[in-house]
Amino acid sequence: MARRPMMAANWKMNKLVGEAREYIEQLLPRIEDAGGADIAVFVPFTALNEVARMTRDTPIVAGAQNFYYEDSGAFTGEVSAPMLLDIGAGAVVVGHSERREVFGETDEMVARKAVRAVSAGLLPVVCVGETKEERDSGGMWEKVSGQIRAVFDHLGDETSGGDIVFAYEPIWAIGTGDTATPEDAQDATGKIRGLLEEVRGEDFAGAVRILYGGSVKPENVGEIMAQEDVDGGLVGGASLKAESFAELVNAASNAKSG
Ligand code: 13P
């Protein structure tokens, strides 16, 4: 099944509102010919309102980097799905390794967030990936498969493959310049698709987009996108400049055509 490529920027904790505005102004004219890919920009909460406003009626989807799965109540400091929808967000990153490692998010919390995002009509990009130690000790697949199985322990059967995106982000490749080889990226994303098929069947697995994340940049995006089970990228550092993110978007748009 043909899956539409997706290129996603994760700004992490970067950019003031004025910088966000300038970035979107620079990005929009540079992606005019990128009709072959979905484009998402995951921005800090403080910039989300403005980015969502500026990207309305454009091919760019504005997204949050996190949210909480309850809709309202005594959860100081948290933001809910209805709040994100209210300001025009269309997607959300769930379970980024920095949330898991720095803020203690568990597989269970990540699964609840993924489920709530889907039911709210927000596209979740669910991040999974292993540490260097886990990879070196042969525990990569145990970690990654456990993270994914936890999501399917909670996700209802009515969910279709197009409602959820996974991002394989090996922690050792994030922000290190130490990109996974294209073969490593294919190995992991292929295994993930195999697991999706096991838990939800072929049609579901064939429709889910699986992104690769970890030191993606214009110089390596082509060989990563060329892998059969890699449907796009989730990009930190190289997404912070509109010019370089636009190159990645255009590469994704061209990668799977023909
Ligand atoms: P880098 O592209 O900076 O390695 O970050 C990857 C990432 O964590 C995207 O979510």
Short mmCIF file of C-alpha atoms and ligand atoms in Angstrom, two decimals:
data_model
loop_
_atom_site.label_atom_id
_atom_site.label_comp_id
_atom_site.label_asym_id
_atom_site.label_seq_id
_atom_site.Cartn_x
_atom_site.Cartn_y
_atom_site.Cartn_z
CA MET A 1 0.00 0.00 0.00
CA ALA A 2 1.34 3.43 -0.89
CA ARG A 3 1.84 5.53 2.17
CA ARG A 4 2.14 9.29 1.95
CA PRO A 5 5.56 10.46 3.19
CA MET A 6 5.66 12.77 6.18
CA MET A 7 8.36 15.18 7.29
CA ALA A 8 8.06 16.56 10.80
CA ALA A 9 10.00 19.25 12.64
CA ASN A 10 10.42 18.92 16.39
CA TRP A 11 11.68 22.25 17.65
CA LYS A 12 11.93 20.94 21.23
CA MET A 13 12.38 23.81 23.73
CA ASN A 14 13.42 26.40 21.14
CA LYS A 15 12.09 29.61 19.59
CA LEU A 16 10.22 32.60 20.95
CA VAL A 17 6.97 33.60 19.24
CA GLY A 18 8.71 36.15 17.01
CA GLU A 19 11.24 33.56 15.88
CA ALA A 20 8.46 31.08 15.20
CA ARG A 21 6.65 33.64 13.07
CA GLU A 22 9.78 34.40 11.06
CA TYR A 23 10.41 30.68 10.52
CA ILE A 24 6.91 29.99 9.16
CA GLU A 25 7.17 33.03 6.90
CA GLN A 26 10.42 31.60 5.51
CA LEU A 27 9.15 28.03 5.27
CA LEU A 28 5.89 28.60 3.39
CA PRO A 29 7.33 29.81 0.06
CA ARG A 30 9.99 27.07 0.14
CA ILE A 31 7.56 24.16 0.26
CA GLU A 32 5.22 25.21 -2.53
CA ASP A 33 6.21 22.24 -4.69
CA ALA A 34 6.27 19.69 -1.88
CA GLY A 35 2.82 18.28 -2.59
CA GLY A 36 4.04 14.71 -2.20
CA ALA A 37 4.52 14.86 1.58
CA ASP A 38 2.59 15.70 4.73
CA ILE A 39 4.36 18.38 6.74
CA ALA A 40 4.11 18.85 10.50
CA VAL A 41 5.82 21.36 12.76
CA PHE A 42 5.87 20.49 16.47
CA VAL A 43 6.43 23.69 18.40
CA PRO A 44 6.47 24.83 22.05
CA PHE A 45 3.05 25.54 23.54
CA THR A 46 3.80 29.24 23.71
CA ALA A 47 4.26 29.45 19.93
CA LEU A 48 1.51 27.01 18.98
CA ASN A 49 -1.35 29.47 18.76
CA GLU A 50 0.58 31.70 16.40
CA VAL A 51 1.98 28.85 14.29
CA ALA A 52 -1.49 27.26 13.99
CA ARG A 53 -2.93 30.60 12.91
CA MET A 54 -0.23 31.17 10.31
CA THR A 55 -0.46 27.64 8.87
CA ARG A 56 -4.26 27.48 8.59
CA ASP A 57 -5.17 26.70 4.95
CA THR A 58 -1.56 25.74 4.18
CA PRO A 59 -0.08 22.22 3.79
CA ILE A 60 1.62 22.57 7.19
CA VAL A 61 0.03 20.98 10.25
CA ALA A 62 0.83 22.70 13.54
CA GLY A 63 1.42 20.32 16.42
CA ALA A 64 2.28 20.19 20.11
CA GLN A 65 5.20 18.26 21.59
CA ASN A 66 3.19 16.83 24.47
CA PHE A 67 -0.23 16.92 26.16
CA TYR A 68 -2.11 15.22 28.98
CA TYR A 69 -4.79 12.61 28.36
CA GLU A 70 -7.43 14.04 30.74
CA ASP A 71 -9.57 16.80 29.24
CA SER A 72 -9.68 19.21 32.20
CA GLY A 73 -9.32 19.38 35.96
CA ALA A 74 -6.70 19.62 38.68
CA PHE A 75 -3.58 18.88 36.60
CA THR A 76 -1.43 21.93 37.17
CA GLY A 77 0.88 22.72 34.30
CA GLU A 78 -0.76 20.40 31.80
CA VAL A 79 -2.52 21.02 28.49
CA SER A 80 -5.34 18.82 27.15
CA ALA A 81 -6.48 17.59 23.75
CA PRO A 82 -9.50 19.95 23.61
CA MET A 83 -7.16 22.86 24.39
CA LEU A 84 -4.89 21.88 21.49
CA LEU A 85 -7.84 21.50 19.11
CA ASP A 86 -9.20 24.85 20.31
CA ILE A 87 -6.16 26.68 18.95
CA GLY A 88 -6.00 24.73 15.72
CA ALA A 89 -3.39 22.06 16.41
CA GLY A 90 -3.75 18.92 14.30
CA ALA A 91 -1.08 16.62 15.66
CA VAL A 92 0.97 15.88 18.76
CA VAL A 93 4.24 14.14 19.59
CA VAL A 94 3.69 11.45 22.19
CA GLY A 95 6.32 9.71 24.29
CA HIS A 96 9.40 11.43 22.94
CA SER A 97 12.46 9.87 24.58
CA GLU A 98 13.19 13.20 26.29
CA ARG A 99 9.74 13.03 27.94
CA ARG A 100 10.32 9.43 28.90
CA GLU A 101 13.88 9.90 30.17
CA VAL A 102 13.81 13.42 31.66
CA PHE A 103 10.18 13.59 32.82
CA GLY A 104 9.56 9.97 33.69
CA GLU A 105 6.77 9.16 31.25
CA THR A 106 5.97 5.46 31.38
CA ASP A 107 4.81 3.17 28.57
CA GLU A 108 1.37 3.26 30.18
CA MET A 109 1.17 7.08 30.16
CA VAL A 110 2.39 7.19 26.57
CA ALA A 111 -0.25 4.64 25.57
CA ARG A 112 -3.02 6.66 27.25
CA LYS A 113 -1.87 9.79 25.46
CA ALA A 114 -1.81 8.01 22.11
CA VAL A 115 -5.33 6.69 22.66
CA ARG A 116 -6.67 10.09 23.72
CA ALA A 117 -5.04 11.85 20.78
CA VAL A 118 -6.64 9.42 18.34
CA SER A 119 -10.08 9.75 19.94
CA ALA A 120 -9.77 13.55 19.89
CA GLY A 121 -8.84 13.60 16.21
CA LEU A 122 -5.25 14.70 16.81
CA LEU A 123 -2.66 12.70 14.89
CA PRO A 124 -0.23 11.24 17.44
CA VAL A 125 3.39 10.68 16.47
CA VAL A 126 4.35 8.03 19.01
CA CYS A 127 8.09 7.84 19.61
CA VAL A 128 9.94 4.64 20.46
CA GLY A 129 13.61 3.81 20.64
CA GLU A 130 16.41 2.26 22.64
CA THR A 131 19.45 3.62 24.48
CA LYS A 132 23.01 2.84 23.45
CA GLU A 133 23.36 0.39 26.34
CA GLU A 134 20.18 -1.42 25.37
CA ARG A 135 21.35 -1.72 21.77
CA ASP A 136 24.85 -2.87 22.75
CA SER A 137 23.46 -5.55 25.03
CA GLY A 138 21.14 -6.88 22.34
CA GLY A 139 18.02 -5.43 23.97
CA MET A 140 16.89 -3.08 21.21
CA TRP A 141 13.89 -5.05 20.05
CA GLU A 142 12.75 -5.97 23.54
CA LYS A 143 12.61 -2.27 24.41
CA VAL A 144 10.99 -1.07 21.19
CA SER A 145 8.48 -3.89 20.90
CA GLY A 146 7.48 -3.40 24.54
CA GLN A 147 6.86 0.31 23.93
CA ILE A 148 4.67 -0.49 20.93
CA ARG A 149 2.77 -3.37 22.51
CA ALA A 150 1.85 -1.08 25.41
CA VAL A 151 0.08 1.25 22.96
CA PHE A 152 -1.91 -1.63 21.46
CA ASP A 153 -2.90 -2.86 24.89
CA HIS A 154 -5.00 0.30 25.09
CA LEU A 155 -5.79 1.37 21.52
CA GLY A 156 -9.30 0.39 20.40
CA ASP A 157 -9.90 -1.98 17.48
CA GLU A 158 -11.76 0.71 15.56
CA THR A 159 -8.55 2.71 15.07
CA SER A 160 -7.29 2.61 11.52
CA GLY A 161 -3.65 2.67 10.42
CA GLY A 162 -3.92 6.21 9.11
CA ASP A 163 -4.88 7.50 12.57
CA ILE A 164 -1.50 6.94 14.17
CA VAL A 165 2.16 7.51 13.27
CA PHE A 166 5.17 5.89 14.92
CA ALA A 167 8.65 7.39 15.01
CA TYR A 168 11.63 5.13 15.57
CA GLU A 169 14.17 7.36 17.32
CA PRO A 170 17.18 5.49 18.69
CA ILE A 171 18.26 7.58 21.67
CA TRP A 172 21.94 7.25 20.79
CA ALA A 173 21.27 8.96 17.46
CA ILE A 174 19.36 11.96 18.83
CA GLY A 175 21.31 15.19 18.71
CA THR A 176 24.59 13.32 18.43
CA GLY A 177 25.26 13.50 14.69
CA ASP A 178 25.57 9.73 15.00
CA THR A 179 22.76 8.79 12.58
CA ALA A 180 21.61 5.21 12.35
CA THR A 181 22.75 3.65 9.10
CA PRO A 182 20.03 3.33 6.48
CA GLU A 183 20.19 -0.43 7.13
CA ASP A 184 19.65 0.08 10.87
CA ALA A 185 16.70 2.37 10.13
CA GLN A 186 15.18 -0.19 7.77
CA ASP A 187 15.81 -3.05 10.18
CA ALA A 188 13.96 -1.28 13.01
CA THR A 189 11.10 0.15 10.95
CA GLY A 190 10.64 -3.16 9.15
CA LYS A 191 10.44 -5.00 12.47
CA ILE A 192 7.97 -2.42 13.76
CA ARG A 193 5.74 -2.92 10.72
CA GLY A 194 5.95 -6.67 11.24
CA LEU A 195 4.77 -6.23 14.83
CA LEU A 196 1.90 -3.96 13.71
CA GLU A 197 0.85 -6.68 11.29
CA GLU A 198 0.97 -9.26 14.07
CA VAL A 199 -1.20 -7.19 16.41
CA ARG A 200 -3.61 -5.52 13.94
CA GLY A 201 -3.27 -7.22 10.57
CA GLU A 202 -1.85 -6.43 7.18
CA ASP A 203 -4.14 -3.56 6.14
CA PHE A 204 -3.53 -1.69 9.37
CA ALA A 205 0.23 -2.23 9.26
CA GLY A 206 0.39 -1.19 5.62
CA ALA A 207 -1.32 2.13 6.34
CA VAL A 208 0.70 3.25 9.39
CA ARG A 209 3.45 5.77 8.69
CA ILE A 210 6.72 4.98 10.45
CA LEU A 211 9.21 7.84 10.67
CA TYR A 212 12.90 7.69 11.49
CA GLY A 213 14.38 10.28 13.85
CA GLY A 214 17.93 10.90 15.03
CA SER A 215 20.37 13.29 13.34
CA VAL A 216 18.41 13.47 10.08
CA LYS A 217 19.81 16.23 7.89
CA PRO A 218 19.78 17.22 4.22
CA GLU A 219 22.96 15.19 3.59
CA ASN A 220 21.50 11.86 4.76
CA VAL A 221 17.76 12.22 4.23
CA GLY A 222 17.84 10.69 0.74
CA GLU A 223 19.32 7.35 1.76
CA ILE A 224 17.11 7.14 4.83
CA MET A 225 13.93 7.93 2.88
CA ALA A 226 14.92 5.32 0.29
CA GLN A 227 14.33 2.54 2.82
CA GLU A 228 11.17 0.58 2.20
CA ASP A 229 9.62 0.91 5.64
CA VAL A 230 10.76 4.46 6.39
CA ASP A 231 7.91 6.82 5.53
CA GLY A 232 9.49 10.05 6.70
CA GLY A 233 11.49 11.82 9.35
CA LEU A 234 11.08 13.44 12.75
CA VAL A 235 13.81 16.04 12.89
CA GLY A 236 15.25 18.08 15.74
CA GLY A 237 18.41 20.08 15.06
CA ALA A 238 18.14 20.27 11.28
CA SER A 239 14.54 21.46 11.54
CA LEU A 240 15.42 24.64 13.42
CA LYS A 241 16.28 26.57 10.27
CA ALA A 242 13.42 26.91 7.78
CA GLU A 243 15.80 26.57 4.88
CA SER A 244 17.17 23.21 5.98
CA PHE A 245 13.75 21.86 7.04
CA ALA A 246 12.38 22.87 3.62
CA GLU A 247 15.13 20.80 1.99
CA LEU A 248 14.07 17.81 4.07
CA VAL A 249 10.41 18.35 3.19
CA ASN A 250 11.20 18.54 -0.51
CA ALA A 251 13.36 15.40 -0.28
CA ALA A 252 10.51 13.53 1.41
CA SER A 253 8.06 14.79 -1.17
CA ASN A 254 10.21 13.45 -4.00
CA ALA A 255 11.43 10.29 -2.29
CA LYS A 256 8.59 7.88 -2.82
CA SER A 257 7.20 9.13 -6.11
CA GLY A 258 7.33 6.74 -9.04
P1 13P B 1 17.94 15.46 16.16
O1 13P B 1 17.41 15.53 14.74
O2 13P B 1 18.44 16.76 16.66
O3 13P B 1 18.88 14.33 16.33
O4 13P B 1 16.66 15.12 17.09
C1 13P B 1 15.86 14.06 16.77
C2 13P B 1 14.64 14.12 17.60
O5 13P B 1 14.67 13.88 18.79
C3 13P B 1 13.37 14.50 16.94
O6 13P B 1 12.28 14.27 17.77
#
